[in-house]
PDB file of C-alpha atoms and ligand atoms in Angstrom:
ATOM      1  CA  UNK V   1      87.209 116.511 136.301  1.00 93.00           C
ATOM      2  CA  UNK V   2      90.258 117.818 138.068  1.00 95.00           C
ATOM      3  CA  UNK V   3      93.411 117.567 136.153  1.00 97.00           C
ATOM      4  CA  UNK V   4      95.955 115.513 137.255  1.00 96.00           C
ATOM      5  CA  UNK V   5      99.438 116.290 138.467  1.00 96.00           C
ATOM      6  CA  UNK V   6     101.110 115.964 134.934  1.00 97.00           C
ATOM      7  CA  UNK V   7      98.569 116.507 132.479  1.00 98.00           C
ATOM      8  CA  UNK V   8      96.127 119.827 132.169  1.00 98.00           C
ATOM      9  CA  UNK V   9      92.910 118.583 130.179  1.00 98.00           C
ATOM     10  CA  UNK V  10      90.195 119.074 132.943  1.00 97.00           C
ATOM     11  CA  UNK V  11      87.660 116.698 130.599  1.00 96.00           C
ATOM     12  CA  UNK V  12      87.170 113.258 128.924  1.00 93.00           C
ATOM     13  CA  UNK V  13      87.279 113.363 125.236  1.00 95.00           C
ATOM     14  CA  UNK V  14      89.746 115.895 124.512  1.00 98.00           C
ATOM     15  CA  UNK V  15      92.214 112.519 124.183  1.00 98.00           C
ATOM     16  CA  UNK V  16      91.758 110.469 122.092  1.00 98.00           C
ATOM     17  CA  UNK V  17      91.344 106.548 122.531  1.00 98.00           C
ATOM     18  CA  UNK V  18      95.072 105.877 121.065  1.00 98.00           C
ATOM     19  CA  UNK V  19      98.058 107.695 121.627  1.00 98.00           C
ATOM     20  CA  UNK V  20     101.140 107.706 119.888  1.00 98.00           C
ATOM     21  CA  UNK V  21     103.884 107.797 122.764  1.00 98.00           C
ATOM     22  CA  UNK V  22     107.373 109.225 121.441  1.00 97.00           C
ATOM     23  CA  UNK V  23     109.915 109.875 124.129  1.00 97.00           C
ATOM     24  CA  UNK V  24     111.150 113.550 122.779  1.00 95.00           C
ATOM     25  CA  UNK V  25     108.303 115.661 123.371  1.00 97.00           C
ATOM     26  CA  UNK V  26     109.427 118.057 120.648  1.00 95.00           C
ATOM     27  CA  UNK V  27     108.919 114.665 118.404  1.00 94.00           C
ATOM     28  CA  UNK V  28     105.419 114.875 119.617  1.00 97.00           C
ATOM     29  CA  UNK V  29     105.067 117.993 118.437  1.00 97.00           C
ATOM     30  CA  UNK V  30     106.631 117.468 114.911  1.00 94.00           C
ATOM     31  CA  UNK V  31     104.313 114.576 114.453  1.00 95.00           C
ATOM     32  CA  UNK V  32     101.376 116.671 115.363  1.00 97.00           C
ATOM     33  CA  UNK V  33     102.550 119.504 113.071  1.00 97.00           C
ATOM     34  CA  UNK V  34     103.498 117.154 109.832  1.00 95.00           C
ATOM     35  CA  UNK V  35     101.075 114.486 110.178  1.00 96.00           C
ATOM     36  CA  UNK V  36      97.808 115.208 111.815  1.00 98.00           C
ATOM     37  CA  UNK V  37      94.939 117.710 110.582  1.00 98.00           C
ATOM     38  CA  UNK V  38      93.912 120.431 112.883  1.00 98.00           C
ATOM     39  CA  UNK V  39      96.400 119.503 115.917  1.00 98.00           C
ATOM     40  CA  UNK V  40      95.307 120.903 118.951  1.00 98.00           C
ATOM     41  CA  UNK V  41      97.516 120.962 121.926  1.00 98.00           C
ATOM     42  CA  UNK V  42      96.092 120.001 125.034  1.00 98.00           C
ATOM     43  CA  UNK V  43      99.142 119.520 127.559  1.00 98.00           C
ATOM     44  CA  UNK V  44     102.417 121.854 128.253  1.00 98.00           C
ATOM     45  CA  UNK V  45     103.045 121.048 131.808  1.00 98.00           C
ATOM     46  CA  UNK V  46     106.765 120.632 131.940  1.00 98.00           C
ATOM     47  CA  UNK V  47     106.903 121.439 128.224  1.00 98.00           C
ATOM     48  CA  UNK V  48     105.714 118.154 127.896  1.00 98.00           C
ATOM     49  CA  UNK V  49     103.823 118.417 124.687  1.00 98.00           C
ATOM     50  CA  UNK V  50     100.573 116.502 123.875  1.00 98.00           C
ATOM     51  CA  UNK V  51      98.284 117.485 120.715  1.00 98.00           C
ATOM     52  CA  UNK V  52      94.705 115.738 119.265  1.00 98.00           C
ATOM     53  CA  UNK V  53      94.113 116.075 115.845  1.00 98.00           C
ATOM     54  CA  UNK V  54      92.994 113.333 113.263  1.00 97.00           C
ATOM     55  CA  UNK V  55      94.730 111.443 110.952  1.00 97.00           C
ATOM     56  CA  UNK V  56      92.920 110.158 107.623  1.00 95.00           C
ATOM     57  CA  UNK V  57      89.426 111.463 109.663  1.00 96.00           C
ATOM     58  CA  UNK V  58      90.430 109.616 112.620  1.00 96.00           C
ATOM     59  CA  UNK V  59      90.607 111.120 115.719  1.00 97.00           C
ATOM     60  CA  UNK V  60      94.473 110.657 117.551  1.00 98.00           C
ATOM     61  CA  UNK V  61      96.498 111.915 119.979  1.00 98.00           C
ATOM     62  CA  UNK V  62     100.186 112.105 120.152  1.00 98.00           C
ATOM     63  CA  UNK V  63     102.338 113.099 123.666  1.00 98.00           C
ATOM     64  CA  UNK V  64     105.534 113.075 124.689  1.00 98.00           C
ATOM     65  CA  UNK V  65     106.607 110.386 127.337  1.00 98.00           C
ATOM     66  CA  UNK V  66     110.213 112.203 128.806  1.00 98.00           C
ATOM     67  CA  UNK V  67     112.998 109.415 129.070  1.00 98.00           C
ATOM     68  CA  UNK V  68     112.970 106.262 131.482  1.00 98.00           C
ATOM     69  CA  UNK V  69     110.420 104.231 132.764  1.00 98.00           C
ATOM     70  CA  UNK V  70     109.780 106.687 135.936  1.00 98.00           C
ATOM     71  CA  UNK V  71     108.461 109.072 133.107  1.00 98.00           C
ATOM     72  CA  UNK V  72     106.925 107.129 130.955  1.00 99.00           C
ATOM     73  CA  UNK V  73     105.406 104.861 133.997  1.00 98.00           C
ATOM     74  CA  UNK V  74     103.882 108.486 135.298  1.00 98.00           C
ATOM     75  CA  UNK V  75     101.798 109.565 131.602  1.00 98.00           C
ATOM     76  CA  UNK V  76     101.290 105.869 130.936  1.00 98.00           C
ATOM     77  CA  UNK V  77      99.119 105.580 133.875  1.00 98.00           C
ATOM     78  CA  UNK V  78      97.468 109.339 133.804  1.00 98.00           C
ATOM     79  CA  UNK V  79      96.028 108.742 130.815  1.00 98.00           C
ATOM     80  CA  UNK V  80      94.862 105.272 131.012  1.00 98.00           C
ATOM     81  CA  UNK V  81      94.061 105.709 134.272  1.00 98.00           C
ATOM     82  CA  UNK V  82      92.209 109.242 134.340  1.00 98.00           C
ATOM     83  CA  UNK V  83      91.740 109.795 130.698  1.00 98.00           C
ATOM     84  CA  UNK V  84      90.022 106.462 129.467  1.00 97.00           C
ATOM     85  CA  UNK V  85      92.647 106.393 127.110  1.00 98.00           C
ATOM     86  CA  UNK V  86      92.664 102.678 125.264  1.00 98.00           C
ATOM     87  CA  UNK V  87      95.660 101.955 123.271  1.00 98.00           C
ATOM     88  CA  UNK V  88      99.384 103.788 123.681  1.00 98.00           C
ATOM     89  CA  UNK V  89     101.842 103.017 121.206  1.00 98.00           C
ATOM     90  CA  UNK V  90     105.222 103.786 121.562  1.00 98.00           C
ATOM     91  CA  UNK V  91     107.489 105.267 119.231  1.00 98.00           C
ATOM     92  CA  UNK V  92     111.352 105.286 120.003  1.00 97.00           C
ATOM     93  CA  UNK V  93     114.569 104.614 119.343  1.00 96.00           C
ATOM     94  CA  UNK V  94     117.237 101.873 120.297  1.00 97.00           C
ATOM     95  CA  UNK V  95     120.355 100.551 120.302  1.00 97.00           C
ATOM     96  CA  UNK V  96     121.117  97.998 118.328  1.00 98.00           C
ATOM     97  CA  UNK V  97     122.487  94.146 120.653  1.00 98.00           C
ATOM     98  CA  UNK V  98     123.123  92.228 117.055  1.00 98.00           C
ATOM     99  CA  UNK V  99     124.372  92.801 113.897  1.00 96.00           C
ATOM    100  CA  UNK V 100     121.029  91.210 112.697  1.00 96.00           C
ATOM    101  CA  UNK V 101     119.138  94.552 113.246  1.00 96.00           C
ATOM    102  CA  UNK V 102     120.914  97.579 111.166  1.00 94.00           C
ATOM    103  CA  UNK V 103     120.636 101.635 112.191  1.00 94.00           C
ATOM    104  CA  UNK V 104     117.367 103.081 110.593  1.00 93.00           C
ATOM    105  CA  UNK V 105     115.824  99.265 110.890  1.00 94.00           C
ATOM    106  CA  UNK V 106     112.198  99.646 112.402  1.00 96.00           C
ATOM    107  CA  UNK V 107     111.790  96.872 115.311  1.00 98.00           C
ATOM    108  CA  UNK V 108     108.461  95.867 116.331  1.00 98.00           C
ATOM    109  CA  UNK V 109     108.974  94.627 120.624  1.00 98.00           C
ATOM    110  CA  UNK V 110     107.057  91.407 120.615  1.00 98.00           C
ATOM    111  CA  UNK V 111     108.425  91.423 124.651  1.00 98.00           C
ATOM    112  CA  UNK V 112     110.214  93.539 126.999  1.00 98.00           C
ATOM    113  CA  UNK V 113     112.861  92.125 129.351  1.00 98.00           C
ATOM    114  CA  UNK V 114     114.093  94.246 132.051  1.00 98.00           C
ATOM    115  CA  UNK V 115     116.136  94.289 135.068  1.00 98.00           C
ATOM    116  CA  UNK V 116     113.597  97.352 136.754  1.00 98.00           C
ATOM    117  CA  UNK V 117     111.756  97.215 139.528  1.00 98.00           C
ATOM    118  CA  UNK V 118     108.881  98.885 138.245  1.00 98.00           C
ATOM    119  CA  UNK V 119     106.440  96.470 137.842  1.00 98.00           C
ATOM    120  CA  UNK V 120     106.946  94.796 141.261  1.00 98.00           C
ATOM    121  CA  UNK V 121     106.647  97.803 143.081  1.00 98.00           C
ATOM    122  CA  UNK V 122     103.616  99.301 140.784  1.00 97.00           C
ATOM    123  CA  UNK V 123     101.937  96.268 141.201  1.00 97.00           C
ATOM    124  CA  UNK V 124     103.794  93.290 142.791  1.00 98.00           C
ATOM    125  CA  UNK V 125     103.916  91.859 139.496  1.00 98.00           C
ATOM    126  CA  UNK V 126     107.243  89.524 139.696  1.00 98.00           C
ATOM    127  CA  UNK V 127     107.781  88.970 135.925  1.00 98.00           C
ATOM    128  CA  UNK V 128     111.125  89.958 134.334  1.00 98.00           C
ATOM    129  CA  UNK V 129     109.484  90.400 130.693  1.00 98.00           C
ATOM    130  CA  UNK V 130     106.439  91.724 129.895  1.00 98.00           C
ATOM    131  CA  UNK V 131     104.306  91.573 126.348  1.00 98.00           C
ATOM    132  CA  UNK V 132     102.514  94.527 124.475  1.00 98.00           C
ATOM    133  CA  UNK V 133      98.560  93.272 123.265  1.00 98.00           C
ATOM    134  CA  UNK V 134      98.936  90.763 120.836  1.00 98.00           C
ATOM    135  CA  UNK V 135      95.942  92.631 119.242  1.00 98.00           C
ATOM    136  CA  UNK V 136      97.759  95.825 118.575  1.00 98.00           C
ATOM    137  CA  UNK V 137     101.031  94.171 117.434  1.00 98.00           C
ATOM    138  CA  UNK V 138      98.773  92.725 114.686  1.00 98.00           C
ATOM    139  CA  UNK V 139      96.813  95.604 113.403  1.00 98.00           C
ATOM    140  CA  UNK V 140     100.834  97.754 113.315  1.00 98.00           C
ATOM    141  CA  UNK V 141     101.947  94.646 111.307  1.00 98.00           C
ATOM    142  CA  UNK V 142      99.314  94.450 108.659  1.00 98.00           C
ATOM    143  CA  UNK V 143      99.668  98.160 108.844  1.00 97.00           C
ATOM    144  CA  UNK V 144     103.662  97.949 107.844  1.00 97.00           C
ATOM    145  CA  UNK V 145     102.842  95.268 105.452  1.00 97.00           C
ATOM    146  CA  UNK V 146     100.163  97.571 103.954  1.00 97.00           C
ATOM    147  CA  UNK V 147     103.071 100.338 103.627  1.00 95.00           C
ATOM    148  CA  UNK V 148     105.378  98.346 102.424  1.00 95.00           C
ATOM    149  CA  UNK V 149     107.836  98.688 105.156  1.00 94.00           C
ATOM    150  CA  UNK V 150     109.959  96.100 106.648  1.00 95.00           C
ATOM    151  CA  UNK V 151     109.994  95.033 110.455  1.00 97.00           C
ATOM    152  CA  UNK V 152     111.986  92.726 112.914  1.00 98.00           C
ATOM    153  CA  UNK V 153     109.661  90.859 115.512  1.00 98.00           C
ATOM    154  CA  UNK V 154     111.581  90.409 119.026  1.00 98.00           C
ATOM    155  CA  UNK V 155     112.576  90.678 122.151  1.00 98.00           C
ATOM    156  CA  UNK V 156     113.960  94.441 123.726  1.00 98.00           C
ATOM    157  CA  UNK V 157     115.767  95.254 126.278  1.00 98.00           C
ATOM    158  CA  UNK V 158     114.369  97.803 128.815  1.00 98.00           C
ATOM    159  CA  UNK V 159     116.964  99.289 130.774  1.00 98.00           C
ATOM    160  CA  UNK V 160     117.573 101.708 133.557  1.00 98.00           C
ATOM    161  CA  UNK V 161     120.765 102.779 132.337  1.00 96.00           C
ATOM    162  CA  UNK V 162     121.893 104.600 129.072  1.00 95.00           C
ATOM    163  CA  UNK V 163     125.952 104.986 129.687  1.00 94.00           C
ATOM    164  CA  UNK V 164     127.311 102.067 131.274  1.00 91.00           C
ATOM    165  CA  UNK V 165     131.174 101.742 132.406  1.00 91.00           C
ATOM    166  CA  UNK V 166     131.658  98.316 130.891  1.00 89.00           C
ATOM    167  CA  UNK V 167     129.814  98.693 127.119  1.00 84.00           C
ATOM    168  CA  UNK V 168     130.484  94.879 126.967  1.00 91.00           C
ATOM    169  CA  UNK V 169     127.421  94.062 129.581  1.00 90.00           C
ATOM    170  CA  UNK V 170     125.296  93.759 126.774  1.00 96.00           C
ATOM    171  CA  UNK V 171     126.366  90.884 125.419  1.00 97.00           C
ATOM    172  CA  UNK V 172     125.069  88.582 128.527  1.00 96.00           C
ATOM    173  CA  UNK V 173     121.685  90.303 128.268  1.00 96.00           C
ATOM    174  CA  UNK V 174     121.757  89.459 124.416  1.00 97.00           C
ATOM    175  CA  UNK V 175     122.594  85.737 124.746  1.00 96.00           C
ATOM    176  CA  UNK V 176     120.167  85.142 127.970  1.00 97.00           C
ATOM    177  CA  UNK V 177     117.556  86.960 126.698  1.00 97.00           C
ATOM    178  CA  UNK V 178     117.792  87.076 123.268  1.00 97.00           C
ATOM    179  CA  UNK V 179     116.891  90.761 123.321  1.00 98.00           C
ATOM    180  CA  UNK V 180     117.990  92.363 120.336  1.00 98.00           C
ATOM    181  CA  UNK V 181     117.744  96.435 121.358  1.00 98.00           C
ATOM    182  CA  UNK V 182     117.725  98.476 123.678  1.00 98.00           C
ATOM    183  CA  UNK V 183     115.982 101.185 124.673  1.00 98.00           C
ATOM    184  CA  UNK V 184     114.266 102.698 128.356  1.00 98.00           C
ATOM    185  CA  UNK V 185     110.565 103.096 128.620  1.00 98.00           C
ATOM    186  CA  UNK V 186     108.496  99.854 127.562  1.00 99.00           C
ATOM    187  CA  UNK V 187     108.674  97.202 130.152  1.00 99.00           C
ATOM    188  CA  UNK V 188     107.108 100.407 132.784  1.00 99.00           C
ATOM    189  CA  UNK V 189     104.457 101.017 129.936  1.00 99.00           C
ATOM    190  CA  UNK V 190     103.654  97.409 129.291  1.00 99.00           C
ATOM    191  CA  UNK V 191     103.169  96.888 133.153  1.00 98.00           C
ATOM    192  CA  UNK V 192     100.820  99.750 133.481  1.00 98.00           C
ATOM    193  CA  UNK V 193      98.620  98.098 130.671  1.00 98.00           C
ATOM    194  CA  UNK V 194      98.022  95.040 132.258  1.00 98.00           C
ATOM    195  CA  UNK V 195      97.569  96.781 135.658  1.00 98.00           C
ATOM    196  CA  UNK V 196      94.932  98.847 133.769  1.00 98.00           C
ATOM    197  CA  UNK V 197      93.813  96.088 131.760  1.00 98.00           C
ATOM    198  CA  UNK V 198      94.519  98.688 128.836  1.00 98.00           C
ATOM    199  CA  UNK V 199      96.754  97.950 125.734  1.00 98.00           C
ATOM    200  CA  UNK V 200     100.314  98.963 124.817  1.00 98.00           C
ATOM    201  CA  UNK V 201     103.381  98.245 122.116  1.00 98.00           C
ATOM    202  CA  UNK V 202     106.153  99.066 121.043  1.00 98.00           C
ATOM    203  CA  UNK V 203     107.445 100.545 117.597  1.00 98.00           C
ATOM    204  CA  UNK V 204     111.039 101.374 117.378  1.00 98.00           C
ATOM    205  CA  UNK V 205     113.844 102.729 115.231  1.00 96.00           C
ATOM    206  CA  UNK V 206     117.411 101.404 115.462  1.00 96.00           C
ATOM    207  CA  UNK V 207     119.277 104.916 116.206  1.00 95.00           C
ATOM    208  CA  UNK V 208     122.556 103.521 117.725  1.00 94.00           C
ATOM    209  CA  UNK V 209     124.474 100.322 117.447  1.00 96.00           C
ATOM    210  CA  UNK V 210     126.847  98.495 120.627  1.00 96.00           C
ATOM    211  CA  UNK V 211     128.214  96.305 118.504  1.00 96.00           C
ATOM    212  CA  UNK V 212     129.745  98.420 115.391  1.00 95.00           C
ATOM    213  CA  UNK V 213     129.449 101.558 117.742  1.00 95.00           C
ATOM    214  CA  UNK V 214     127.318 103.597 115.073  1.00 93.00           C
ATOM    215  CA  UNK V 215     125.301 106.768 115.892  1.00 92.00           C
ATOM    216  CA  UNK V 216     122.879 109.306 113.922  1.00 89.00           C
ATOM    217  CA  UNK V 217     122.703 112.790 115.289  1.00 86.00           C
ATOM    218  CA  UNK V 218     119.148 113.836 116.501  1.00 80.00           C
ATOM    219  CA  UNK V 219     118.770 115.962 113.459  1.00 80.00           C
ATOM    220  CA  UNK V 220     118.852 112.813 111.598  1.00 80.00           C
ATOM    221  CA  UNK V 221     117.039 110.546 113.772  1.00 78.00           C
ATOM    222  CA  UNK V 222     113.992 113.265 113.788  1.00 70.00           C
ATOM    223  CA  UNK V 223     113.776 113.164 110.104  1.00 66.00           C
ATOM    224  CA  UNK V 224     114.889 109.296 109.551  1.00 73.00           C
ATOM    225  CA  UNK V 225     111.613 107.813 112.375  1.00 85.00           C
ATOM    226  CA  UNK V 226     109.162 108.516 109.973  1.00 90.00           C
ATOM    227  CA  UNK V 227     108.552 104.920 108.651  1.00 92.00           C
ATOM    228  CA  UNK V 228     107.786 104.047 112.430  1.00 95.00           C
ATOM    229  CA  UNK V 229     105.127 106.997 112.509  1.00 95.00           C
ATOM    230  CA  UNK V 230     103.762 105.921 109.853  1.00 95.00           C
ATOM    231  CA  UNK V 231     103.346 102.456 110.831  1.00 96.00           C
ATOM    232  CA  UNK V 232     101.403 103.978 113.685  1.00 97.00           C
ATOM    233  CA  UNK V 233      99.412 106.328 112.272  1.00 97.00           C
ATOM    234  CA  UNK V 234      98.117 103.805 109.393  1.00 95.00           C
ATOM    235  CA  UNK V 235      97.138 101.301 112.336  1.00 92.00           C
ATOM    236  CA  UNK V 236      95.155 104.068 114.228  1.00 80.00           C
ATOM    237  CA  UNK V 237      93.374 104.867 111.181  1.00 67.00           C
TER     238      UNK V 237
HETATM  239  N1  HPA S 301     120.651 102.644 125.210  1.00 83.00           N
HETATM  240  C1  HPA S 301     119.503 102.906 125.826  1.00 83.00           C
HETATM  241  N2  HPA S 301     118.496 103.513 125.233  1.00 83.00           N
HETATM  242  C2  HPA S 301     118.628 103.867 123.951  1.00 83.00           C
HETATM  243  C3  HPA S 301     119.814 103.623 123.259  1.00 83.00           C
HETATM  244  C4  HPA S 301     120.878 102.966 123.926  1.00 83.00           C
HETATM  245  O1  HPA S 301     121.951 102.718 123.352  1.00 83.00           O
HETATM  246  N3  HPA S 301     119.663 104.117 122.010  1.00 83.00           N
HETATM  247  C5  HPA S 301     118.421 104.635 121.947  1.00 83.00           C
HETATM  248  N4  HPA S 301     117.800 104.488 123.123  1.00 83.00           N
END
């Protein structure tokens, strides 16, 4: 097959049927290096890393997804699109709405809410929240449950914006849609699911908080996400 615009592999089967989505495509590549047996990389266009190896004897891929739901909404699609890819789950980090959810928490998106277009002009699809597969939020919580590893189930927040000029704005989207993160990619990778008929969620780590204004460096938040790869990995295997 001819590769596509974003991603090198010129054949089927050098990705596997789930991949693990982080946005940081140097996370990617830690993930691949510390978790998986025998990585292999198979993309650096853009230096945007992808590597199959397999985890407990199971084959997986991991790949970076950039930032925003432009980016994300381009590799989404490639590889469920070109590369019969099955399941993508992605692994990120938020900002915390409520006090309810506390930095390092691991937040499992039962929806996505967002203000984007993405969906309606991908597809004409005209709802403001979309849902992962019901079928893969199961399998990553028996898999937490497994690991012992607590979760909150809810609502996120996909936005197109990371700095705003009011920081308050967040509080309307919190009461009217109960969202209780935010973070920039899964609404676009939910969408392309359904228009693929494929299946997507959402695992992510509480990095930031808007309402006690708490931060982690990136140092910390690469070495702090890996209850959420777990989770991930465990449900692949
Ligand atoms: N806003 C948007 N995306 C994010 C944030 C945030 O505060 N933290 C982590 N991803």
């Amino acid at each position: 097959m001819i590769p596509t615009p974003h991603i090198e592999v010129d054949k089927k089967g050098v990705i596997a049927d789930t991949v693990i989505m982080p946005g940081d495509p140097l996370r990617a590549k830690f993930i691949a290096e510390n978790f998986l047996e025998d990585p292999k990389l198979f993309n650096k266009v853009r230096n945007m890393f992808g590597y199959t190896g397999t985890y407990k004897g199971k084959k997986i891929s991991v790949m970076g997804s950039g930032m925003g739901m432009p980016s994300i909404g381009i590799y989404s699609y490639e590889l469920f699109k070109f590369y019969d890819v099955k399941n993508i789950v992605r692994v990120g980090s938020c900002g915390a709405y409520t006090d309810d959810v506390k930095l390092y928490d691991v937040i499992l998106a039962e929806a996505a809410y967002s203000e984007s277009s993405f969906a309606e002009a991908m597809a004409g699809i005209k709802e403001d929240t979309l849902k992962p597969s019901a079928e893969l939020n199961k399998k990553l919580e028996e898999a937490a449950k497994s690991l012992n590893i607590d979760i909150t189930k809810g609502t996120i927040h996909s936005s197109d914006v990371f700095y705003r000029v009011n920081s308050d704005d967040y509080k309307k989207i919190y009461k009217e849609h109960n969202a209780l993160a935010v973070e920039m990619e899964s609404f676009a990778l939910f969408a392309n699911a359904q228009v693929t008929g494929k299946s997507a969620a959402c695992l992510l780590t509480v990095s930031d908080s808007l309402v006690t204004k708490e931060a982690t460096t990136s140092e910390e938040r690469m070495k702090s996400f890996t209850n959420m790869m777990k989770i991930a990995l465990e449900m692949a295997e």
